[in-house]
Structure formats: structure tokens, C-alpha cells
CSV table of C-alpha atoms in Angstrom, one decimal:
chain,number,residue,atom,x,y,z
A,1,MET,CA,0.0,0.0,0.0
A,2,SER,CA,1.4,3.4,-1.0
A,3,THR,CA,0.6,6.7,0.3
A,4,ALA,CA,0.0,9.6,-2.0
A,5,SER,CA,2.1,12.6,-1.2
A,6,ALA,CA,1.7,16.1,-2.4
A,7,PRO,CA,4.5,17.5,-4.6
A,8,PRO,CA,7.0,19.6,-2.7
A,9,SER,CA,6.2,23.3,-2.6
A,10,LEU,CA,8.8,25.9,-3.5
A,11,PRO,CA,9.9,28.3,-0.8
A,12,GLU,CA,7.9,31.6,-1.1
A,13,GLY,CA,9.7,34.6,-2.5
A,14,ARG,CA,12.7,32.7,-3.7
A,15,TYR,CA,11.9,32.2,-7.4
A,16,GLY,CA,9.6,35.1,-8.2
A,17,ARG,CA,6.1,35.0,-9.3
A,18,PRO,CA,4.9,32.0,-11.3
A,19,ARG,CA,4.8,32.7,-15.1
A,20,ARG,CA,1.5,33.2,-16.8
A,21,PRO,CA,0.9,31.4,-20.1
A,22,ALA,CA,1.5,33.6,-23.2
A,23,ARG,CA,-1.5,35.3,-24.7
A,24,ARG,CA,-2.5,33.9,-28.1
A,25,TRP,CA,-3.3,37.3,-29.6
A,26,ARG,CA,0.4,38.4,-29.2
A,27,VAL,CA,1.4,35.4,-31.3
A,28,TRP,CA,-1.1,36.3,-34.1
A,29,VAL,CA,-0.1,39.9,-34.1
A,30,PHE,CA,3.7,39.2,-34.4
A,31,THR,CA,3.0,36.6,-37.0
A,32,GLY,CA,1.0,39.1,-39.0
A,33,ILE,CA,3.6,41.8,-38.7
A,34,ALA,CA,6.3,39.3,-39.8
A,35,LEU,CA,4.2,38.3,-42.8
A,36,VAL,CA,3.6,41.9,-43.9
A,37,VAL,CA,7.3,42.8,-43.6
A,38,SER,CA,8.4,39.7,-45.5
A,39,CYS,CA,6.0,40.5,-48.4
A,40,ALA,CA,7.3,44.1,-48.5
A,41,VAL,CA,10.9,42.9,-48.7
A,42,ALA,CA,10.1,40.4,-51.4
A,43,TRP,CA,8.3,43.0,-53.5
A,44,LEU,CA,11.1,45.5,-53.2
A,45,GLY,CA,13.6,42.9,-54.2
A,46,TYR,CA,11.5,41.9,-57.2
A,47,VAL,CA,11.2,45.6,-58.3
A,48,ASN,CA,14.8,46.5,-57.8
A,49,LEU,CA,16.6,43.2,-58.8
A,50,GLY,CA,14.2,41.9,-61.4
A,51,ALA,CA,14.9,42.0,-65.2
A,52,ALA,CA,15.3,45.4,-66.7
A,53,PRO,CA,12.6,46.5,-69.1
A,54,ILE,CA,15.2,47.8,-71.6
A,55,SER,CA,18.8,46.7,-72.0
A,56,ALA,CA,21.6,46.8,-74.5
A,57,GLU,CA,24.5,44.6,-75.3
A,58,ARG,CA,27.7,45.7,-77.1
A,59,VAL,CA,28.2,43.6,-80.2
A,60,THR,CA,31.2,45.2,-81.8
A,61,PHE,CA,33.5,48.2,-81.3
A,62,GLU,CA,36.2,49.6,-83.6
A,63,GLU,CA,38.7,52.4,-83.1
A,64,LEU,CA,38.5,55.3,-85.5
A,65,PRO,CA,41.1,58.0,-86.3
A,66,GLY,CA,41.0,61.1,-84.1
A,67,ASN,CA,40.3,59.5,-80.7
A,68,ALA,CA,36.8,58.1,-81.6
A,69,MET,CA,35.2,54.7,-81.6
A,70,THR,CA,32.2,53.2,-83.3
A,71,ILE,CA,30.0,50.9,-81.2
A,72,SER,CA,27.3,48.5,-82.4
A,73,LEU,CA,24.5,47.7,-79.9
A,74,ASN,CA,21.8,45.1,-79.7
A,75,VAL,CA,18.8,46.6,-77.8
A,76,THR,CA,16.4,44.3,-76.0
A,77,ARG,CA,13.1,45.7,-74.6
A,78,ASP,CA,9.8,44.6,-73.4
A,79,GLU,CA,7.9,47.3,-75.4
A,80,PRO,CA,9.4,47.7,-78.8
A,81,ASP,CA,7.0,50.5,-79.8
A,82,ARG,CA,8.5,52.8,-77.1
A,83,PRO,CA,11.6,54.9,-77.7
A,84,GLY,CA,14.5,54.6,-75.3
A,85,VAL,CA,17.9,56.0,-74.4
A,86,CYS,CA,21.2,54.2,-73.7
A,87,ILE,CA,24.4,55.6,-72.3
A,88,VAL,CA,27.6,54.2,-74.0
A,89,ARG,CA,31.1,55.0,-73.0
A,90,THR,CA,34.7,54.4,-74.0
A,91,ARG,CA,37.7,53.7,-71.8
A,92,ASP,CA,41.3,54.5,-72.2
A,93,LEU,CA,44.3,52.2,-71.5
A,94,SER,CA,44.2,52.9,-67.8
A,95,GLY,CA,40.6,51.9,-67.6
A,96,ALA,CA,39.3,55.4,-66.9
A,97,GLU,CA,36.2,56.6,-68.8
A,98,SER,CA,37.4,58.8,-71.6
A,99,GLY,CA,34.2,59.3,-73.6
A,100,ARG,CA,30.4,59.1,-73.0
A,101,ARG,CA,27.4,59.6,-75.1
A,102,GLU,CA,23.6,59.3,-74.8
A,103,VAL,CA,22.1,57.4,-77.7
A,104,TYR,CA,18.5,57.8,-78.7
A,105,ILE,CA,16.9,54.4,-79.6
A,106,PRO,CA,13.9,54.9,-81.9
A,107,PRO,CA,10.8,52.7,-81.6
A,108,GLY,CA,11.2,49.4,-83.4
A,109,ASP,CA,15.0,49.5,-83.8
A,110,SER,CA,17.0,46.7,-82.2
A,111,ARG,CA,20.4,47.3,-83.7
A,112,VAL,CA,22.1,50.7,-83.3
A,113,ASP,CA,25.5,51.9,-84.4
A,114,VAL,CA,27.0,55.0,-82.7
A,115,VAL,CA,30.3,57.0,-82.8
A,116,VAL,CA,31.7,58.2,-79.5
A,117,LYS,CA,34.4,60.8,-79.2
A,118,SER,CA,37.1,60.3,-76.6
A,119,ILE,CA,39.5,62.6,-74.9
A,120,ASP,CA,42.3,60.0,-75.0
A,121,ARG,CA,42.9,57.0,-77.3
A,122,PRO,CA,40.0,54.6,-76.6
A,123,VAL,CA,40.8,50.9,-76.2
A,124,THR,CA,37.3,49.5,-75.3
A,125,ALA,CA,33.7,50.4,-75.1
A,126,ASP,CA,30.7,49.3,-73.0
A,127,VAL,CA,27.1,50.1,-72.3
A,128,TYR,CA,26.5,52.0,-69.0
A,129,GLY,CA,22.7,51.5,-68.9
A,130,CYS,CA,19.4,52.1,-70.7
A,131,SER,CA,16.1,53.6,-69.9
A,132,TYR,CA,12.7,54.5,-71.3
A,133,ASP,CA,13.0,58.0,-69.8
A,134,VAL,CA,14.2,59.8,-72.9
A,135,PRO,CA,15.3,63.4,-72.3
A,136,GLU,CA,13.5,66.0,-74.3
A,137,TYR,CA,16.6,67.2,-76.0
A,138,LEU,CA,17.2,63.7,-77.5
A,139,SER,CA,13.6,63.1,-78.6
A,140,ARG,CA,13.6,66.2,-80.8
A,141,SER,CA,16.6,65.1,-82.8
């Protein structure tokens, strides 16, 4: 025969007050906040790191007399009926930018040839970037 004994009690005041169970509404609020923040970060990443709507790739470049270079570009865009602008640049032997030009890309064109003047002898050329925001002084030409 065994005798049932009560569990030992803790000394009063030694371990603080007993913990209350966590409230469920706090869990739901913090989960909702985390979900909203996660969705905002994902959307910002998609907008800023997603594929560009217009881009260009340098196909060929050739040095011309008089510190100039001709550059051929292939332009890829999601809306071929919109005009665009690309910035192309040349670099000298040290790698410094020695020439730069904004190039108007008319609607429908996907291959563009442009001549860029340089302040020093150019050795290479590249595309800095493209946009649909065509400056007014380029669209009149």
C-alpha cells in the first residue's frame, strides 16, 4: 500500500512569481507583422533586382582615327514600340572613362551603331545603362 504525497512546494519569494501562459493574440499579431514585412521585402527585391525592361549589349566596337570609336549595340526591350535611351562609354588604356554619349533608340530598332568621341585613345567600349526616360533634347533630334 502506498501513500499519496503532495508535490513539494517551493519556498515563497525565492523564485519570483509564477509565469503566466503567453497570450495567443500576441502570437497572431507578431506573425501578421512578420508576414507583412516579409511580403514588402520580397516585393522591393523583385522591383529592384528583377529583369530590366530595356537593356543593350555591345556587339562590336572599332577604333576610328581622331580618338573616336564606333560601337554597335543590340537593344532588347519589353515594349518595342516605345523609344529609349542608352548611355555608352569608351575607356582608355588605364581603364578610366574617356568618352560618353547618350544614344536615342527609336521605336522598333533593335540594332544601333553610334560613334563616341574620346579625350584620349580609346581601347574598349561598353554600355553603361538604358532607360525609357528619354530626355526632351534627345527626342527632338
